[in-house]
mmCIF file with all atom_site columns, C-alpha atoms in Angstrom:
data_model
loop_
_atom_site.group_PDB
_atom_site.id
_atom_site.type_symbol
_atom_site.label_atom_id
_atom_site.label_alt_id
_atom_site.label_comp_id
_atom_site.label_asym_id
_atom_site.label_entity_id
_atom_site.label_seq_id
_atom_site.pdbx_PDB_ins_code
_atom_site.Cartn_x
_atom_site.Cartn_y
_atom_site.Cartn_z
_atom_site.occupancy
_atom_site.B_iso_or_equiv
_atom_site.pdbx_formal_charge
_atom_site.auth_seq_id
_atom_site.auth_comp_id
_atom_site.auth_asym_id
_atom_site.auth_atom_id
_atom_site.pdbx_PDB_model_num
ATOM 1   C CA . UNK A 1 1   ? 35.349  -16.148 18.094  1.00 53.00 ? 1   UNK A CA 1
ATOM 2   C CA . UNK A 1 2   ? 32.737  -18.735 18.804  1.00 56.00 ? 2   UNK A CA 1
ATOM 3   C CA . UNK A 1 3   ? 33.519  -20.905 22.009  1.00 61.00 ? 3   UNK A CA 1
ATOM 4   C CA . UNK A 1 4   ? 32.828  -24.553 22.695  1.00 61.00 ? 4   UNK A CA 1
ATOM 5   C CA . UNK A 1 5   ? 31.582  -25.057 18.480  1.00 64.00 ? 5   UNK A CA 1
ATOM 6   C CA . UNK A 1 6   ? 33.819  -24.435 15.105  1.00 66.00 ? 6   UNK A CA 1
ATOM 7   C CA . UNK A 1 7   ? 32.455  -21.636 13.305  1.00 66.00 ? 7   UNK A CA 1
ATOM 8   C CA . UNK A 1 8   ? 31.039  -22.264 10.071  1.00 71.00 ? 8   UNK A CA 1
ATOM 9   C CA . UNK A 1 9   ? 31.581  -19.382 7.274   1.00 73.00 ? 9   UNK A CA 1
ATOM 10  C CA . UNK A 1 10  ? 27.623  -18.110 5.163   1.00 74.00 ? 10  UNK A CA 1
ATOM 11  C CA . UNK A 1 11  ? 27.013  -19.583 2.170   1.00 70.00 ? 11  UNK A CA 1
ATOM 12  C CA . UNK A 1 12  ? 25.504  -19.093 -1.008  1.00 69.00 ? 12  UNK A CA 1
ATOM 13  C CA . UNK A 1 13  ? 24.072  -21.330 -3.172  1.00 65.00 ? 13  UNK A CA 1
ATOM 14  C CA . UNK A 1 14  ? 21.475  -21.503 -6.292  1.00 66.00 ? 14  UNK A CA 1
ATOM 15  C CA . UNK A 1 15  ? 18.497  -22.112 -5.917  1.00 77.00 ? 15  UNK A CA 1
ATOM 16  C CA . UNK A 1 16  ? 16.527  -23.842 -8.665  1.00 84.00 ? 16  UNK A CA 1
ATOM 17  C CA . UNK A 1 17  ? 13.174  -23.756 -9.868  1.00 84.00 ? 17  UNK A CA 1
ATOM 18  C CA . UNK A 1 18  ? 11.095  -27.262 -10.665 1.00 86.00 ? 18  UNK A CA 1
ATOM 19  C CA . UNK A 1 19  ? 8.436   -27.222 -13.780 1.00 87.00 ? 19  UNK A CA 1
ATOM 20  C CA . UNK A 1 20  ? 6.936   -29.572 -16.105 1.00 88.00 ? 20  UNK A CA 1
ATOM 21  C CA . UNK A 1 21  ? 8.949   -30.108 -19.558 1.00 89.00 ? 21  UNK A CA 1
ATOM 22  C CA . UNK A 1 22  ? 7.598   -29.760 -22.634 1.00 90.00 ? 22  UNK A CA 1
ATOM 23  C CA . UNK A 1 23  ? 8.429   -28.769 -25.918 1.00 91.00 ? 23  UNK A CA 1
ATOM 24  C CA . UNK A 1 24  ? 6.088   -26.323 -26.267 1.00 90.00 ? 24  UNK A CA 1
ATOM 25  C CA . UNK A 1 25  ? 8.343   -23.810 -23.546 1.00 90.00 ? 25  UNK A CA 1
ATOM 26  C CA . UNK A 1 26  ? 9.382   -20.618 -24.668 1.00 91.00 ? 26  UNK A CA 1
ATOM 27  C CA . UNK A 1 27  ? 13.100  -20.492 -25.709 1.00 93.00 ? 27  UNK A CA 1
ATOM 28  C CA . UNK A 1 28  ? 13.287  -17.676 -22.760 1.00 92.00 ? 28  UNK A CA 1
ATOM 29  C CA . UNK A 1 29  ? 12.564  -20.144 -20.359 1.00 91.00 ? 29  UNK A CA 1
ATOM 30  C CA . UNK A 1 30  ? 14.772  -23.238 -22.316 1.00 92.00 ? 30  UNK A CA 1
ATOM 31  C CA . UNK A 1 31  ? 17.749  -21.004 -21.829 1.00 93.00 ? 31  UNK A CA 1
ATOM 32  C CA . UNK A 1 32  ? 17.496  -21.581 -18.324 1.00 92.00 ? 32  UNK A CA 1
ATOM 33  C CA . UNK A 1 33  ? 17.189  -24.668 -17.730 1.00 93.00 ? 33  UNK A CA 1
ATOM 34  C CA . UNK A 1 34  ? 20.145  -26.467 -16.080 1.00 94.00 ? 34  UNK A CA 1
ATOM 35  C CA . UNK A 1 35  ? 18.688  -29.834 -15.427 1.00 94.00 ? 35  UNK A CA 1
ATOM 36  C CA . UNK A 1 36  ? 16.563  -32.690 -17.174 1.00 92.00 ? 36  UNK A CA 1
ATOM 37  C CA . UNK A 1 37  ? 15.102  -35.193 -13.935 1.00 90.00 ? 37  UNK A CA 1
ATOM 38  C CA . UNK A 1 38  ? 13.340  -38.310 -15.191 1.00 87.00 ? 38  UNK A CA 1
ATOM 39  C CA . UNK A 1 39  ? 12.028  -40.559 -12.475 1.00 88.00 ? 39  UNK A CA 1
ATOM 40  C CA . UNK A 1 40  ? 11.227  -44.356 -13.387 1.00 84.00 ? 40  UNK A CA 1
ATOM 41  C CA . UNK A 1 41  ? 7.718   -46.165 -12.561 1.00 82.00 ? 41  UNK A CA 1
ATOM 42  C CA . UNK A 1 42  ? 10.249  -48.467 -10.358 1.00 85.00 ? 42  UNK A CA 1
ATOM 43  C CA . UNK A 1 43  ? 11.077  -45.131 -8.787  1.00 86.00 ? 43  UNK A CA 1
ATOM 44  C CA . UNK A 1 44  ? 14.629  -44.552 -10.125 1.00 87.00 ? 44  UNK A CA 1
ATOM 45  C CA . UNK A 1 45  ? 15.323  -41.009 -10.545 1.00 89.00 ? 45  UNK A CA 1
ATOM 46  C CA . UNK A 1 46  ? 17.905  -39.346 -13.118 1.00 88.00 ? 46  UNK A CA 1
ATOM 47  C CA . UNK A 1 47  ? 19.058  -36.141 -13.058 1.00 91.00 ? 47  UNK A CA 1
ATOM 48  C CA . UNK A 1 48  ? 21.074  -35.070 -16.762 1.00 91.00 ? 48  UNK A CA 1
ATOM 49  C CA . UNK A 1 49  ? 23.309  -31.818 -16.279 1.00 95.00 ? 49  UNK A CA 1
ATOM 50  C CA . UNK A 1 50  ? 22.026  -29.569 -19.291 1.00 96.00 ? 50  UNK A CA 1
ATOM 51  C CA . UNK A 1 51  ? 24.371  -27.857 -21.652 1.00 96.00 ? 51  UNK A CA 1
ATOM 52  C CA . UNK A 1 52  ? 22.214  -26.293 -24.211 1.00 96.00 ? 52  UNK A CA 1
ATOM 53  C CA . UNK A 1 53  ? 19.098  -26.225 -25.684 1.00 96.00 ? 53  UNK A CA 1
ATOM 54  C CA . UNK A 1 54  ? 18.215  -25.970 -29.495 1.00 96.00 ? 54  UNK A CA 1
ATOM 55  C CA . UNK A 1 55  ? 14.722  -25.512 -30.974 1.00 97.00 ? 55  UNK A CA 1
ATOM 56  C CA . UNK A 1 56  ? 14.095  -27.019 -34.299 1.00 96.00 ? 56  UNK A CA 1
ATOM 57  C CA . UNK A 1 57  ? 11.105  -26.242 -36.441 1.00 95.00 ? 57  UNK A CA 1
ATOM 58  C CA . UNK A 1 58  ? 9.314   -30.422 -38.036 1.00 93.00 ? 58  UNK A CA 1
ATOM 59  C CA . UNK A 1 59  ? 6.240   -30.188 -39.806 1.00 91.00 ? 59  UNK A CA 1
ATOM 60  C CA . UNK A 1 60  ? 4.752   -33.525 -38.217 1.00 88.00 ? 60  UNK A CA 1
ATOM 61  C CA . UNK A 1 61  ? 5.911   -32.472 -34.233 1.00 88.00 ? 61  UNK A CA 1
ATOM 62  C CA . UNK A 1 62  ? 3.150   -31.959 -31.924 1.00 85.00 ? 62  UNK A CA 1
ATOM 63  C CA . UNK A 1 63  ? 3.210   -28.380 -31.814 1.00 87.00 ? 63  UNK A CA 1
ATOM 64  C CA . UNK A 1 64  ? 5.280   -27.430 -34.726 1.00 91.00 ? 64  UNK A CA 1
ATOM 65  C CA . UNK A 1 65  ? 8.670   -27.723 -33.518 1.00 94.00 ? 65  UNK A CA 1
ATOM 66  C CA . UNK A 1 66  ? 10.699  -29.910 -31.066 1.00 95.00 ? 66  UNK A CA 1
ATOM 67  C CA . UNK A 1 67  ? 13.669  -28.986 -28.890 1.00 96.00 ? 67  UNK A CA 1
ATOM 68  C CA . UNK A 1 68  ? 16.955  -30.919 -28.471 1.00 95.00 ? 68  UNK A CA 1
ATOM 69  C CA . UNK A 1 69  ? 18.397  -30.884 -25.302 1.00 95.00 ? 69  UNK A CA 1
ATOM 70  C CA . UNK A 1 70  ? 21.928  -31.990 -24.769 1.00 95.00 ? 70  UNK A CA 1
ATOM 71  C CA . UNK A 1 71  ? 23.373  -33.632 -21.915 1.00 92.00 ? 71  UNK A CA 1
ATOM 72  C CA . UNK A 1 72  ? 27.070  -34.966 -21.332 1.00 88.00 ? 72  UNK A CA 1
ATOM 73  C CA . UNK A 1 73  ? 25.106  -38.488 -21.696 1.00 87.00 ? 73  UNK A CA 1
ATOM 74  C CA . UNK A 1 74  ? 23.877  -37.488 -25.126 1.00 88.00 ? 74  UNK A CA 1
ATOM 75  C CA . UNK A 1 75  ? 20.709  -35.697 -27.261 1.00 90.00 ? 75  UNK A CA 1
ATOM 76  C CA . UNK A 1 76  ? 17.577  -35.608 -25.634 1.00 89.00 ? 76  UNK A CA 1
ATOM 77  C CA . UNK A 1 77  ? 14.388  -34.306 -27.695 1.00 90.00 ? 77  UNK A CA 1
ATOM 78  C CA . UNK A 1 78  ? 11.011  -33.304 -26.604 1.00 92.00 ? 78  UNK A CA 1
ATOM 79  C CA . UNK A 1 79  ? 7.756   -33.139 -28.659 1.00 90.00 ? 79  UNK A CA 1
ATOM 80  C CA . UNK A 1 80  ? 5.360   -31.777 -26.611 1.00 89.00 ? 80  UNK A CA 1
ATOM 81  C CA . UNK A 1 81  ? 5.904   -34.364 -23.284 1.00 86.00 ? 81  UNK A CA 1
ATOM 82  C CA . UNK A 1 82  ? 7.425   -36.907 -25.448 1.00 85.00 ? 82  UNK A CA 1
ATOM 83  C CA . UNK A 1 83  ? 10.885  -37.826 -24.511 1.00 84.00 ? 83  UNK A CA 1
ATOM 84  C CA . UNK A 1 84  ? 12.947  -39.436 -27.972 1.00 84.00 ? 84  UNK A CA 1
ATOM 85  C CA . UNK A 1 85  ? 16.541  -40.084 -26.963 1.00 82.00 ? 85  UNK A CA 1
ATOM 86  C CA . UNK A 1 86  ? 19.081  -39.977 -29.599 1.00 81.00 ? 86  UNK A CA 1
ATOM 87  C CA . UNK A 1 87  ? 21.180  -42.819 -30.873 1.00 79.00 ? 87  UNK A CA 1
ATOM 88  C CA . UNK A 1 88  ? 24.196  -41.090 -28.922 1.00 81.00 ? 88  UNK A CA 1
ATOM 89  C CA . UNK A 1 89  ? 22.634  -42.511 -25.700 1.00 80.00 ? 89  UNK A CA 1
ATOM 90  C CA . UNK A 1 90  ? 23.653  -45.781 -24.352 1.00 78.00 ? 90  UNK A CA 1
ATOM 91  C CA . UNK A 1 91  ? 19.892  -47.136 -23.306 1.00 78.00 ? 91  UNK A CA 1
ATOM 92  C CA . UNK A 1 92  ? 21.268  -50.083 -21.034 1.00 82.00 ? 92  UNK A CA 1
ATOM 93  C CA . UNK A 1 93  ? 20.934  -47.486 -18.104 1.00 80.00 ? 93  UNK A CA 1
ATOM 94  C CA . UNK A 1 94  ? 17.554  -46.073 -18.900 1.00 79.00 ? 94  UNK A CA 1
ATOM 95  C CA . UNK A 1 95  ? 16.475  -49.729 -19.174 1.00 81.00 ? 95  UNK A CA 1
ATOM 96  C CA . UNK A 1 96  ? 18.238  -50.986 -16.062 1.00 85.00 ? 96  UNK A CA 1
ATOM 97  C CA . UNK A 1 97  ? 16.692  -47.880 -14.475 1.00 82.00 ? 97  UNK A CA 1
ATOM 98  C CA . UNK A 1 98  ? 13.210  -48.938 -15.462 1.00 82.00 ? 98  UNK A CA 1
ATOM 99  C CA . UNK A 1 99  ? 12.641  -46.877 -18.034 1.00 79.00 ? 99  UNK A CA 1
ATOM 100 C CA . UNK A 1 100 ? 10.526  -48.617 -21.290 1.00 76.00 ? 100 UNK A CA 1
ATOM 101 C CA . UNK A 1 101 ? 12.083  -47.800 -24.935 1.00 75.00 ? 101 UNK A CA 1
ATOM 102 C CA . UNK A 1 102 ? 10.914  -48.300 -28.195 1.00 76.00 ? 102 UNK A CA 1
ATOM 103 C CA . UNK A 1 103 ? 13.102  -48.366 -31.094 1.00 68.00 ? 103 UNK A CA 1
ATOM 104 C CA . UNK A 1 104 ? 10.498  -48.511 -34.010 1.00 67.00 ? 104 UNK A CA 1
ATOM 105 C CA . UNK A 1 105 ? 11.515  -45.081 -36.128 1.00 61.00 ? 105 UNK A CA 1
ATOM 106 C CA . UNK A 1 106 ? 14.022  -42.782 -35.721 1.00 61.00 ? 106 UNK A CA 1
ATOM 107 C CA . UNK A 1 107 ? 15.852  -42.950 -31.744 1.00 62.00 ? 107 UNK A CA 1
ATOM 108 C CA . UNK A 1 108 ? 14.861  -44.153 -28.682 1.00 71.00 ? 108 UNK A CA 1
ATOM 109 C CA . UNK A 1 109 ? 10.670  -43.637 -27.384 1.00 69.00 ? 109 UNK A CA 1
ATOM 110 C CA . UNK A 1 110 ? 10.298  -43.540 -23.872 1.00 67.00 ? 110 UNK A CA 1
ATOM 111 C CA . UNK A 1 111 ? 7.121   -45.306 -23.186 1.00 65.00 ? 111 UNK A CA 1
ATOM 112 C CA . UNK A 1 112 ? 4.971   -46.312 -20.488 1.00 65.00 ? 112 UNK A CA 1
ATOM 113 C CA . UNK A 1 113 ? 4.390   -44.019 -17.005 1.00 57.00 ? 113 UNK A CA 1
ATOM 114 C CA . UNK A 1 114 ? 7.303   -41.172 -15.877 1.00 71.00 ? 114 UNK A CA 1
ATOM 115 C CA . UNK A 1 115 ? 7.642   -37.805 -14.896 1.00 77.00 ? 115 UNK A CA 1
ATOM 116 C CA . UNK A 1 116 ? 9.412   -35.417 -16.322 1.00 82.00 ? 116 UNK A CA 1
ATOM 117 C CA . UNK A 1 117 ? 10.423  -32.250 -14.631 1.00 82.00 ? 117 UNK A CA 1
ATOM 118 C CA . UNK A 1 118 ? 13.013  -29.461 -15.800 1.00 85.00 ? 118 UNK A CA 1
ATOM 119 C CA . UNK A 1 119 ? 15.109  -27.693 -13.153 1.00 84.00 ? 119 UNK A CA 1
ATOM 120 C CA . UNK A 1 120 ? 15.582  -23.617 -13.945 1.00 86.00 ? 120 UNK A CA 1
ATOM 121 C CA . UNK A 1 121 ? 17.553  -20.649 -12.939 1.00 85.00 ? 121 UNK A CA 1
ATOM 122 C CA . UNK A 1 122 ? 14.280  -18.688 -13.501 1.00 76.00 ? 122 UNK A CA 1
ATOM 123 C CA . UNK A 1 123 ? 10.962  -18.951 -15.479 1.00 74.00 ? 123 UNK A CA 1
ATOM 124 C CA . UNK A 1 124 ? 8.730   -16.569 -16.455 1.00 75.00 ? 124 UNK A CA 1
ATOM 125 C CA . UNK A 1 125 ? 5.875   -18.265 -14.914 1.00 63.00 ? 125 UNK A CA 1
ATOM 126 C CA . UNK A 1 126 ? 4.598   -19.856 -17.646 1.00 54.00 ? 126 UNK A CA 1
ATOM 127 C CA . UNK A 1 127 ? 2.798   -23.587 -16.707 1.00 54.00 ? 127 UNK A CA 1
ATOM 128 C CA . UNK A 1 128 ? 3.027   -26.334 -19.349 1.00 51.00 ? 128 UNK A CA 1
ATOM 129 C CA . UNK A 1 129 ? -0.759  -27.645 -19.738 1.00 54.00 ? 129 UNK A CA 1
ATOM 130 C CA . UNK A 1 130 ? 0.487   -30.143 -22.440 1.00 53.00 ? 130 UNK A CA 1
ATOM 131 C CA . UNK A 1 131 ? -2.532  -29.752 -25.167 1.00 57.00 ? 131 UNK A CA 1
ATOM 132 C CA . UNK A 1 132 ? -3.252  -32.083 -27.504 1.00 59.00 ? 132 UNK A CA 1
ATOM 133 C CA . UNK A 1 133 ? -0.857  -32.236 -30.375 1.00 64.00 ? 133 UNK A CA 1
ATOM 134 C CA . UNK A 1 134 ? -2.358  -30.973 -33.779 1.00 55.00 ? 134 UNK A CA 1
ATOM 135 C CA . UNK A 1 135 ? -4.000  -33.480 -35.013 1.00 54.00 ? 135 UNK A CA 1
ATOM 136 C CA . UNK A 1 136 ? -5.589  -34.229 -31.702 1.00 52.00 ? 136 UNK A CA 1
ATOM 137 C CA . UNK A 1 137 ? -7.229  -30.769 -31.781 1.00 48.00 ? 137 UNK A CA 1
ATOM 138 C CA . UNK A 1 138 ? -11.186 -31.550 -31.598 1.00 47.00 ? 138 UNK A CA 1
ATOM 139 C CA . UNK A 1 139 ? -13.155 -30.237 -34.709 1.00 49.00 ? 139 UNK A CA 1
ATOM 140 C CA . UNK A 1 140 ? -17.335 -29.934 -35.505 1.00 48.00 ? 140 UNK A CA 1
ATOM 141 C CA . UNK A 1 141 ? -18.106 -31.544 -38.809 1.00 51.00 ? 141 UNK A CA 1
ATOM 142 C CA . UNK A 1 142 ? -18.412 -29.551 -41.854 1.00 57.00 ? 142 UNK A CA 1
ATOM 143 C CA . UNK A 1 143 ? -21.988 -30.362 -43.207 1.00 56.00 ? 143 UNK A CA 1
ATOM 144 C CA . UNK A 1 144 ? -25.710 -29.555 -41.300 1.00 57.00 ? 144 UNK A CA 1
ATOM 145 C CA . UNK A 1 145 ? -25.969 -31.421 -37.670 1.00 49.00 ? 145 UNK A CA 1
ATOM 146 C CA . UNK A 1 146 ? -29.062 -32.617 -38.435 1.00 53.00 ? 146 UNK A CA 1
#
């Protein structure tokens, strides 16, 4: 019995783990994530609930596969740091939220400056260093360098 102050009961509550975001993540890790948080140049910050996480092998990604993550809002994917949403989003909120999109191919590009950070259960401290995407990848010529 506490006098003068209501008691208040312990409490638990998880605690999760910031990172960068990139496709290049080990599916280990993937499996734990539990939220996507994009944050705006204007400064607007959005946090999607994750539901799932599904790698897919594409020829012409960054680093030879992207991943798909889903969201109640819709399909996110990642190549590398590059954020395509899928045509299941509505983008009237990422635009009102100051977020730039270009439509030219397949989805949604987000351009222009934001961060993107990944919220886990656990990680296996792995850090994303985002390296160039294959055909990025710096190369000596073939003949004499004379």
């Amino acid at each position: 019995v506490v006098k003068g102050t209501p008691a208040t009961a312990v409490q638990t509550a998880a605690f999760l783990t910031p990172s960068s975001l990139s496709s290049e993540m080990s599916d280990e890790d993937l499996v734990e994530l539990k939220y996507l948080t994009l944050q705006s140049p204007v400064g607007a910050r959005m946090n999607l609930a994750v539901t799932g996480t599904v790698r897919l092998p594409v020829d012409e990604s960054c680093h030879g596969s992207v991943v798909r993550v889903l969201t109640a809002v819709g399909t996110v994917t990642l190549d590398g740091k590059d954020i395509v949403f899928g045509a299941d989003i509505d983008d009237a909120l990422f635009r009102e939220a100051g977020f730039v999109l270009s439509t030219e191919g397949a989805g949604k590009r987000l351009l222009g400056v934001y961060e993107l950070l990944g919220l886990f259960n656990l990680l296996s401290g792995l850090e994303v260093t985002n390296p160039p995407c294959r055909g990025d990848k710096p190369g000596l010529p073939a003949g004499d360098f004379q």
